[in-house]
Short mmCIF file of C-alpha atoms in Angstrom, two decimals:
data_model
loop_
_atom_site.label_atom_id
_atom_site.label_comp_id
_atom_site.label_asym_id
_atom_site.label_seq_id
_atom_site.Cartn_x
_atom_site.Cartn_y
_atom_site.Cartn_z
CA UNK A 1 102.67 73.75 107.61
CA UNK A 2 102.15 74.81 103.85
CA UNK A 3 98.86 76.63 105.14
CA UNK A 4 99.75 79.41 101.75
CA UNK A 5 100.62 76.57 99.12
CA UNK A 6 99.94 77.45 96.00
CA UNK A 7 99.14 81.28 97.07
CA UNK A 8 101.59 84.24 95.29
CA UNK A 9 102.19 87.07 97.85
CA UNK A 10 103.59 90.50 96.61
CA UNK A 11 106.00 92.56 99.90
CA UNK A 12 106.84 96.31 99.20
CA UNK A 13 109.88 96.84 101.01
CA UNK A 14 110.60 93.74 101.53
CA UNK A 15 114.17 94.20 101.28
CA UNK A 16 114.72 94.56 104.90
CA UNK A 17 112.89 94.99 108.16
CA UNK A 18 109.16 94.20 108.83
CA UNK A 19 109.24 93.42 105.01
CA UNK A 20 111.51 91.30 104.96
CA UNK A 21 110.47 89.07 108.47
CA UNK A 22 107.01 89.22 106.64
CA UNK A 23 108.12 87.82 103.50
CA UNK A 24 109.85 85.03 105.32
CA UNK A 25 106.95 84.53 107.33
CA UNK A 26 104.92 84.04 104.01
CA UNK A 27 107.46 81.72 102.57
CA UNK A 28 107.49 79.34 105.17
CA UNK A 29 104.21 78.75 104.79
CA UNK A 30 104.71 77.75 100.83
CA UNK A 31 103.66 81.02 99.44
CA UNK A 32 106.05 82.01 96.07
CA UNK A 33 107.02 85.84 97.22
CA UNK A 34 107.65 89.00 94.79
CA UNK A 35 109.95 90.74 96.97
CA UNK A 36 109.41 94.45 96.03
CA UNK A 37 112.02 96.59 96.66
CA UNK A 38 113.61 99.61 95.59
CA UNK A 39 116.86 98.97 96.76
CA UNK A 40 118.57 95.83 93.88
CA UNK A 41 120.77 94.59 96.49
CA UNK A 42 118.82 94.40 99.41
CA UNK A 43 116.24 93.30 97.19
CA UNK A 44 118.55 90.30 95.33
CA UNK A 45 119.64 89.33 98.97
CA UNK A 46 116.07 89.20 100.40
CA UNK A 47 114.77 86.99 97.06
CA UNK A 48 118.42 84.48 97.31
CA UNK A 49 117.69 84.36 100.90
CA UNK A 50 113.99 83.17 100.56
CA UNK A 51 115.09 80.81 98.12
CA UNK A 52 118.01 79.37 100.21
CA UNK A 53 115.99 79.18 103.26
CA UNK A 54 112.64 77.97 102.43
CA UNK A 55 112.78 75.24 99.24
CA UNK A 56 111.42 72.86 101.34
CA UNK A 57 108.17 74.62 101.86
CA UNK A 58 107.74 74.97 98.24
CA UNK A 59 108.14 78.80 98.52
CA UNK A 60 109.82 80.57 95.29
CA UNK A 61 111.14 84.19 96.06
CA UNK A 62 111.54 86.89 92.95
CA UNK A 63 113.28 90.29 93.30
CA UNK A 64 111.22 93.15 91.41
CA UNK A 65 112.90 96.27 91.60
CA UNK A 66 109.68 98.92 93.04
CA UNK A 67 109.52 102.45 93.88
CA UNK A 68 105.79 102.63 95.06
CA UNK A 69 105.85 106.05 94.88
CA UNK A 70 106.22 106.18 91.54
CA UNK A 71 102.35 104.52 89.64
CA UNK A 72 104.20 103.05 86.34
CA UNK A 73 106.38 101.09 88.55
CA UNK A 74 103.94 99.74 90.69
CA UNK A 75 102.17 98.45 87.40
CA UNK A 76 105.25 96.98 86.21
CA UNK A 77 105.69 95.00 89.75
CA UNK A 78 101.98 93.74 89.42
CA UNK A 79 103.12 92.79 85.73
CA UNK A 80 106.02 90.82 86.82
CA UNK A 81 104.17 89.07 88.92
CA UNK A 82 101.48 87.75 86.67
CA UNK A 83 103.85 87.00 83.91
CA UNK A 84 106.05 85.26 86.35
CA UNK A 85 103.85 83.60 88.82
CA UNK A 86 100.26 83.77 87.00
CA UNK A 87 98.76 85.22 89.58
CA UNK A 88 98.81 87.43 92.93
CA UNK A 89 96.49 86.44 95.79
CA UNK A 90 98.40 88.49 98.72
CA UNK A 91 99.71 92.15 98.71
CA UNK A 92 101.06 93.31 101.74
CA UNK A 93 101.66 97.02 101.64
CA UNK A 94 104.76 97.65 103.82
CA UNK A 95 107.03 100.15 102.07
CA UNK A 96 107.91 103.44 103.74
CA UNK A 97 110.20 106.08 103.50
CA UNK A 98 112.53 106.33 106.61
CA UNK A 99 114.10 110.07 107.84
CA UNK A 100 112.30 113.47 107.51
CA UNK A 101 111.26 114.04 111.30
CA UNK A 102 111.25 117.75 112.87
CA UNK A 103 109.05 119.58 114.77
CA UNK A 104 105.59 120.02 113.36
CA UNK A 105 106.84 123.96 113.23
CA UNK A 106 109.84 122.47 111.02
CA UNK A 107 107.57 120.45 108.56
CA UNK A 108 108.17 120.84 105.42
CA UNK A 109 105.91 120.10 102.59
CA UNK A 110 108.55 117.65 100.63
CA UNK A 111 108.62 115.24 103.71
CA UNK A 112 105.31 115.09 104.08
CA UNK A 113 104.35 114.68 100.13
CA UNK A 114 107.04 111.55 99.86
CA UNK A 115 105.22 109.65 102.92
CA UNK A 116 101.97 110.51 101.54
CA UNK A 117 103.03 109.18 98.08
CA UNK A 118 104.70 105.84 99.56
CA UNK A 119 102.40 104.90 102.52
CA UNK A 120 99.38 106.34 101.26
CA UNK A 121 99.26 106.58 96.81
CA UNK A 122 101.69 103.48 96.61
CA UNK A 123 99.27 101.41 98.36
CA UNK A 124 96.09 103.13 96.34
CA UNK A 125 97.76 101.98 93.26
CA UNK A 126 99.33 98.64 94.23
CA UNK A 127 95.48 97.74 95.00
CA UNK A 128 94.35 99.28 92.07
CA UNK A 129 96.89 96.90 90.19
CA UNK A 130 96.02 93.55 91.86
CA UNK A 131 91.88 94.07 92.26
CA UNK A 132 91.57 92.70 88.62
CA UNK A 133 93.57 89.73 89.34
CA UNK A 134 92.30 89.45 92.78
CA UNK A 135 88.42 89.87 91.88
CA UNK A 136 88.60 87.44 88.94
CA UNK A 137 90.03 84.49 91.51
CA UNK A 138 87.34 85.50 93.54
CA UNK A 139 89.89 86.00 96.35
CA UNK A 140 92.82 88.15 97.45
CA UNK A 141 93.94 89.48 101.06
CA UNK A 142 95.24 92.91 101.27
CA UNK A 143 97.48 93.49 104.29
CA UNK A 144 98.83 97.38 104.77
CA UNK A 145 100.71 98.11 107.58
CA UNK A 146 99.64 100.89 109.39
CA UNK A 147 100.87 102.72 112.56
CA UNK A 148 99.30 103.52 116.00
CA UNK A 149 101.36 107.03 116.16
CA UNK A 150 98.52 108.75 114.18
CA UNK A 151 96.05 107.37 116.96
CA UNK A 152 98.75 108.47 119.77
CA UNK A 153 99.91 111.86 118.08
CA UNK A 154 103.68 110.74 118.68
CA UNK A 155 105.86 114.34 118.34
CA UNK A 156 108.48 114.85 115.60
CA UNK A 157 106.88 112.34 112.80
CA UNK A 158 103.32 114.72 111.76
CA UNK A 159 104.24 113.05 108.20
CA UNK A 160 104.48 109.72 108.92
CA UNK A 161 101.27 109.70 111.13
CA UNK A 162 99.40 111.32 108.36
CA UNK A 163 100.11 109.53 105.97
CA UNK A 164 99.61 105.82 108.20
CA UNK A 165 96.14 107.01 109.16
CA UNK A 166 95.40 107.75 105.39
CA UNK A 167 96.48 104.26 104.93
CA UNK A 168 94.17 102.88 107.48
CA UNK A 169 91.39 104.68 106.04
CA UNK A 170 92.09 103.15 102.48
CA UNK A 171 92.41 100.07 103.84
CA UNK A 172 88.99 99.85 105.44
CA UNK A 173 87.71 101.16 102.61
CA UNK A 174 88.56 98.97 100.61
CA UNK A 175 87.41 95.63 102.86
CA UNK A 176 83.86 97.32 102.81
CA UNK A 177 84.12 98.04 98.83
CA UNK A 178 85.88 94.38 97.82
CA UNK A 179 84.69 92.13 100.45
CA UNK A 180 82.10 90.98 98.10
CA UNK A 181 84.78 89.96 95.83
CA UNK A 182 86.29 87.44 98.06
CA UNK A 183 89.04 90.19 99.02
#
């Protein structure tokens, strides 16, 4: 259908998973992907596998190697992008760290801090990055994928609810802040 010709989308973690299915999901509709992913050869694999799969939609994938919780190298992925694509219109914030759960008694401070730094400061600064680009265009979408297990309280995973609802919050936030913008 070609419905994102033309558009650039950027996919933390796109190197498997939800990621990934999204990136493919962006690609066959003609959109050129940065596949964002800290992992090189899940990352490579995703990007060659874009590229094999979807050429005739016009998509173009390209593998930038991303640890969101770490702000110079989300720069350096918006960076990439621009220099290779000219633009970014789409930034889906997916990436999350995976492990850590334990009793809310069991908690510890280091497993909460890295899913507050992925799901929650990654995707502060990844926005931070693209607004710019995105407000000059006069359009962007921002898509961060949040959770419903902060809404239900699911046991074991304190961290990773946390830091989702953060997420949600920025993320409305934001549409009430950059709407005006187009974004």
């Amino acid at each position: 259908m070609n419905r994102l010709e033309g558009r650039v989308a950027i996919v933390t973690g796109a190197g498997g998973g939800i990621g990934l299915g999204v990136a493919r999901a962006l690609a066959a509709e003609g959109a050129k992907i940065v596949v964002a992913n800290r992992n090189k050869a899940s990352g490579e694999a995703a990007a060659s596998g874009i590229d094999r799969d979807f050429a005739d939609s016009g998509a173009r994938a390209f593998y930038v190697q991303t640890d969101v919780s770490n702000q110079e190298s989300v720069y350096s992925m918006v960076s990439a992008c621009s220099r290779e694509f000219g633009r970014a219109d789409i930034l889906v914030n997916n990436a999350t760290p995976t492990g850590g759960t334990a009793r809310l008694e069991h908690m510890t401070t280091e497993v909460i801090d890295e899913h507050l730094r992925v799901n929650y400061i990654g995707a502060f600064w990844a926005m931070q990055a693209v607004f710019p680009i995105m407000k000059a265009a006069g359009w962007g979408r921002v898509i961060t994928m949040c959770s419903l297990n902060g809404i239900n309280a699911h046991r074991y995973t304190t961290m990773y609810n946390a830091s989702k609802e953060a997420a949600h919050a920025l993320a409305r936030t934001a549409a009430v802040e950059w709407g005006r913008y187009g974004i």
